[in-house]
Amino acid sequence: MRLLLDYAVRAIGALLAIVLGTASAVLEAVFTPYRIAGWPAVWLVPTALLVSLFLSWFARAATGLAWGWWLAAVPWFLVMIFAVGGTQEGDQIASSWLGLLVLATGGIGFVGPAAYRAGKRTTAPPPRTTAPQLAAPQPGPSAP
């Protein structure tokens, strides 16, 4: 029974990661062309980074899988790719520097921590053995 409950909680976490990754990308793509008092919505850049870092962590923690971050990243990237492609009206996220920056920082937020963990796992030095103990020098036949 406990194992079944564990699998159910992990499945709900995986579905939630997928939904949140999709919703995050849609909201970022929708708000990219907005202007507040003539200023572009530059707050989207740190928001995209922080949300993707959170979603990457959440997906891994909720599923208990090292590759769980893919569950949030794949829908995010798919929505952003379609947003870059544009709509029938000609709207596209890639038409502005802000849209490209949101795409880049959000992607870094997903891929960056995974690349760091992979690099740390493959380039870590082997565990050290205990250091040899140095003994005091023994006087030899030529010692005074």
mmCIF file of C-alpha atoms in Angstrom:
data_model
loop_
_atom_site.group_PDB
_atom_site.id
_atom_site.type_symbol
_atom_site.label_atom_id
_atom_site.label_comp_id
_atom_site.label_asym_id
_atom_site.label_seq_id
_atom_site.Cartn_x
_atom_site.Cartn_y
_atom_site.Cartn_z
ATOM 1 C CA MET A 1 0.000 0.000 0.000
ATOM 2 C CA ARG A 2 2.816 2.374 0.892
ATOM 3 C CA LEU A 3 4.580 1.679 -2.414
ATOM 4 C CA LEU A 4 1.381 2.381 -4.325
ATOM 5 C CA LEU A 5 0.949 5.698 -2.497
ATOM 6 C CA ASP A 6 4.556 6.609 -3.296
ATOM 7 C CA TYR A 7 4.010 5.926 -7.001
ATOM 8 C CA ALA A 8 0.779 7.961 -6.964
ATOM 9 C CA VAL A 9 2.477 10.966 -5.362
ATOM 10 C CA ARG A 10 5.339 10.762 -7.874
ATOM 11 C CA ALA A 11 2.890 10.531 -10.790
ATOM 12 C CA ILE A 12 0.964 13.561 -9.523
ATOM 13 C CA GLY A 13 4.270 15.417 -9.148
ATOM 14 C CA ALA A 14 5.234 14.494 -12.714
ATOM 15 C CA LEU A 15 1.892 15.699 -14.090
ATOM 16 C CA LEU A 16 2.161 18.900 -12.084
ATOM 17 C CA ALA A 17 5.679 19.506 -13.439
ATOM 18 C CA ILE A 18 4.405 19.070 -17.002
ATOM 19 C CA VAL A 19 1.459 21.418 -16.440
ATOM 20 C CA LEU A 20 3.591 24.045 -14.690
ATOM 21 C CA GLY A 21 6.270 23.895 -17.399
ATOM 22 C CA THR A 22 3.634 24.423 -20.078
ATOM 23 C CA ALA A 23 1.872 27.212 -18.172
ATOM 24 C CA SER A 24 5.150 28.973 -17.476
ATOM 25 C CA ALA A 25 6.128 28.990 -21.144
ATOM 26 C CA VAL A 26 2.706 30.184 -22.271
ATOM 27 C CA LEU A 27 2.707 33.043 -19.773
ATOM 28 C CA GLU A 28 6.262 34.068 -20.661
ATOM 29 C CA ALA A 29 5.429 34.027 -24.372
ATOM 30 C CA VAL A 30 2.210 35.990 -23.844
ATOM 31 C CA PHE A 31 3.770 38.684 -21.678
ATOM 32 C CA THR A 32 6.894 39.206 -23.807
ATOM 33 C CA PRO A 33 5.373 41.870 -26.104
ATOM 34 C CA TYR A 34 3.715 43.764 -23.211
ATOM 35 C CA ARG A 35 4.887 47.232 -22.308
ATOM 36 C CA ILE A 36 4.271 49.056 -19.066
ATOM 37 C CA ALA A 37 4.313 52.832 -19.493
ATOM 38 C CA GLY A 38 6.292 52.359 -22.691
ATOM 39 C CA TRP A 39 8.915 50.128 -21.089
ATOM 40 C CA PRO A 40 9.344 46.505 -22.169
ATOM 41 C CA ALA A 41 8.586 43.834 -19.590
ATOM 42 C CA VAL A 42 12.218 43.217 -18.637
ATOM 43 C CA TRP A 43 11.058 41.581 -15.412
ATOM 44 C CA LEU A 44 10.362 38.518 -17.550
ATOM 45 C CA VAL A 45 14.078 37.760 -17.896
ATOM 46 C CA PRO A 46 14.821 37.060 -14.214
ATOM 47 C CA THR A 47 11.359 35.560 -13.828
ATOM 48 C CA ALA A 48 12.033 33.070 -16.635
ATOM 49 C CA LEU A 49 15.338 32.109 -15.054
ATOM 50 C CA LEU A 50 13.953 31.703 -11.538
ATOM 51 C CA VAL A 51 10.832 29.834 -12.640
ATOM 52 C CA SER A 52 12.803 27.391 -14.785
ATOM 53 C CA LEU A 53 15.292 26.792 -11.955
ATOM 54 C CA PHE A 54 12.384 26.140 -9.600
ATOM 55 C CA LEU A 55 10.617 23.847 -12.067
ATOM 56 C CA SER A 56 13.821 21.907 -12.671
ATOM 57 C CA TRP A 57 14.267 21.391 -8.938
ATOM 58 C CA PHE A 58 10.571 20.651 -8.362
ATOM 59 C CA ALA A 59 10.378 18.014 -11.098
ATOM 60 C CA ARG A 60 13.459 16.210 -9.783
ATOM 61 C CA ALA A 61 12.265 16.378 -6.178
ATOM 62 C CA ALA A 62 8.664 15.380 -6.937
ATOM 63 C CA THR A 63 9.550 12.377 -9.059
ATOM 64 C CA GLY A 64 12.725 11.299 -7.309
ATOM 65 C CA LEU A 65 14.366 10.847 -10.706
ATOM 66 C CA ALA A 66 17.623 12.447 -11.838
ATOM 67 C CA TRP A 67 16.115 13.028 -15.286
ATOM 68 C CA GLY A 68 12.848 14.373 -13.843
ATOM 69 C CA TRP A 69 13.738 17.921 -14.917
ATOM 70 C CA TRP A 70 12.923 16.856 -18.485
ATOM 71 C CA LEU A 71 9.253 16.607 -17.501
ATOM 72 C CA ALA A 72 9.059 20.378 -17.076
ATOM 73 C CA ALA A 73 11.692 21.323 -19.652
ATOM 74 C CA VAL A 74 10.276 19.520 -22.696
ATOM 75 C CA PRO A 75 6.839 21.197 -22.642
ATOM 76 C CA TRP A 76 8.497 24.533 -21.884
ATOM 77 C CA PHE A 77 10.825 24.209 -24.878
ATOM 78 C CA LEU A 78 8.035 23.006 -27.178
ATOM 79 C CA VAL A 79 5.819 25.977 -26.342
ATOM 80 C CA MET A 80 8.739 28.379 -26.730
ATOM 81 C CA ILE A 81 9.702 26.864 -30.094
ATOM 82 C CA PHE A 82 6.151 27.371 -31.350
ATOM 83 C CA ALA A 83 6.172 30.912 -29.937
ATOM 84 C CA VAL A 84 9.411 31.637 -31.796
ATOM 85 C CA GLY A 85 7.829 30.357 -35.001
ATOM 86 C CA GLY A 86 5.084 32.956 -34.856
ATOM 87 C CA THR A 87 1.350 33.061 -35.370
ATOM 88 C CA GLN A 88 -0.861 33.764 -38.366
ATOM 89 C CA GLU A 89 -1.024 37.400 -37.269
ATOM 90 C CA GLY A 90 2.758 37.643 -37.452
ATOM 91 C CA ASP A 91 3.397 37.705 -33.714
ATOM 92 C CA GLN A 92 6.508 35.896 -32.677
ATOM 93 C CA ILE A 93 8.687 35.925 -29.618
ATOM 94 C CA ALA A 94 11.878 36.130 -31.675
ATOM 95 C CA SER A 95 10.948 39.496 -33.122
ATOM 96 C CA SER A 96 12.381 41.322 -30.107
ATOM 97 C CA TRP A 97 15.516 41.224 -28.031
ATOM 98 C CA LEU A 98 13.393 40.645 -24.943
ATOM 99 C CA GLY A 99 11.781 37.527 -26.387
ATOM 100 C CA LEU A 100 15.134 36.052 -27.325
ATOM 101 C CA LEU A 101 16.520 36.882 -23.895
ATOM 102 C CA VAL A 102 13.548 35.218 -22.183
ATOM 103 C CA LEU A 103 14.058 32.144 -24.357
ATOM 104 C CA ALA A 104 17.781 32.037 -23.574
ATOM 105 C CA THR A 105 17.546 32.595 -19.821
ATOM 106 C CA GLY A 106 14.678 30.148 -19.388
ATOM 107 C CA GLY A 107 16.611 27.529 -21.315
ATOM 108 C CA ILE A 108 19.714 28.156 -19.241
ATOM 109 C CA GLY A 109 17.626 27.734 -16.113
ATOM 110 C CA PHE A 110 16.682 24.227 -17.220
ATOM 111 C CA VAL A 111 19.850 23.045 -18.908
ATOM 112 C CA GLY A 112 22.432 24.802 -16.732
ATOM 113 C CA PRO A 113 21.878 22.872 -13.487
ATOM 114 C CA ALA A 114 21.610 19.582 -15.372
ATOM 115 C CA ALA A 115 24.889 20.269 -17.174
ATOM 116 C CA TYR A 116 26.520 21.202 -13.875
ATOM 117 C CA ARG A 117 25.361 17.978 -12.240
ATOM 118 C CA ALA A 118 26.503 15.923 -15.236
ATOM 119 C CA GLY A 119 29.901 17.603 -15.293
ATOM 120 C CA LYS A 120 30.328 17.171 -11.578
ATOM 121 C CA ARG A 121 29.474 13.495 -11.864
ATOM 122 C CA THR A 122 31.879 12.799 -14.745
ATOM 123 C CA THR A 123 34.819 15.031 -13.829
ATOM 124 C CA ALA A 124 34.993 14.505 -10.088
ATOM 125 C CA PRO A 125 38.350 13.172 -8.978
ATOM 126 C CA PRO A 126 38.399 9.638 -7.594
ATOM 127 C CA PRO A 127 38.083 9.421 -3.831
ATOM 128 C CA ARG A 128 41.378 9.832 -2.034
ATOM 129 C CA THR A 129 42.921 7.035 -0.104
ATOM 130 C CA THR A 130 44.579 7.801 3.160
ATOM 131 C CA ALA A 131 47.833 9.645 2.771
ATOM 132 C CA PRO A 132 50.985 7.661 3.427
ATOM 133 C CA GLN A 133 52.456 8.389 6.830
ATOM 134 C CA LEU A 134 55.895 9.890 6.778
ATOM 135 C CA ALA A 135 58.295 8.367 9.227
ATOM 136 C CA ALA A 136 61.159 10.236 10.868
ATOM 137 C CA PRO A 137 64.394 9.802 8.908
ATOM 138 C CA GLN A 138 66.528 6.967 10.217
ATOM 139 C CA PRO A 139 70.191 7.742 10.790
ATOM 140 C CA GLY A 140 72.321 5.858 8.333
ATOM 141 C CA PRO A 141 75.963 4.795 8.438
ATOM 142 C CA SER A 142 77.095 8.237 7.201
ATOM 143 C CA ALA A 143 75.081 10.197 9.769
ATOM 144 C CA PRO A 144 77.191 12.194 12.279
#
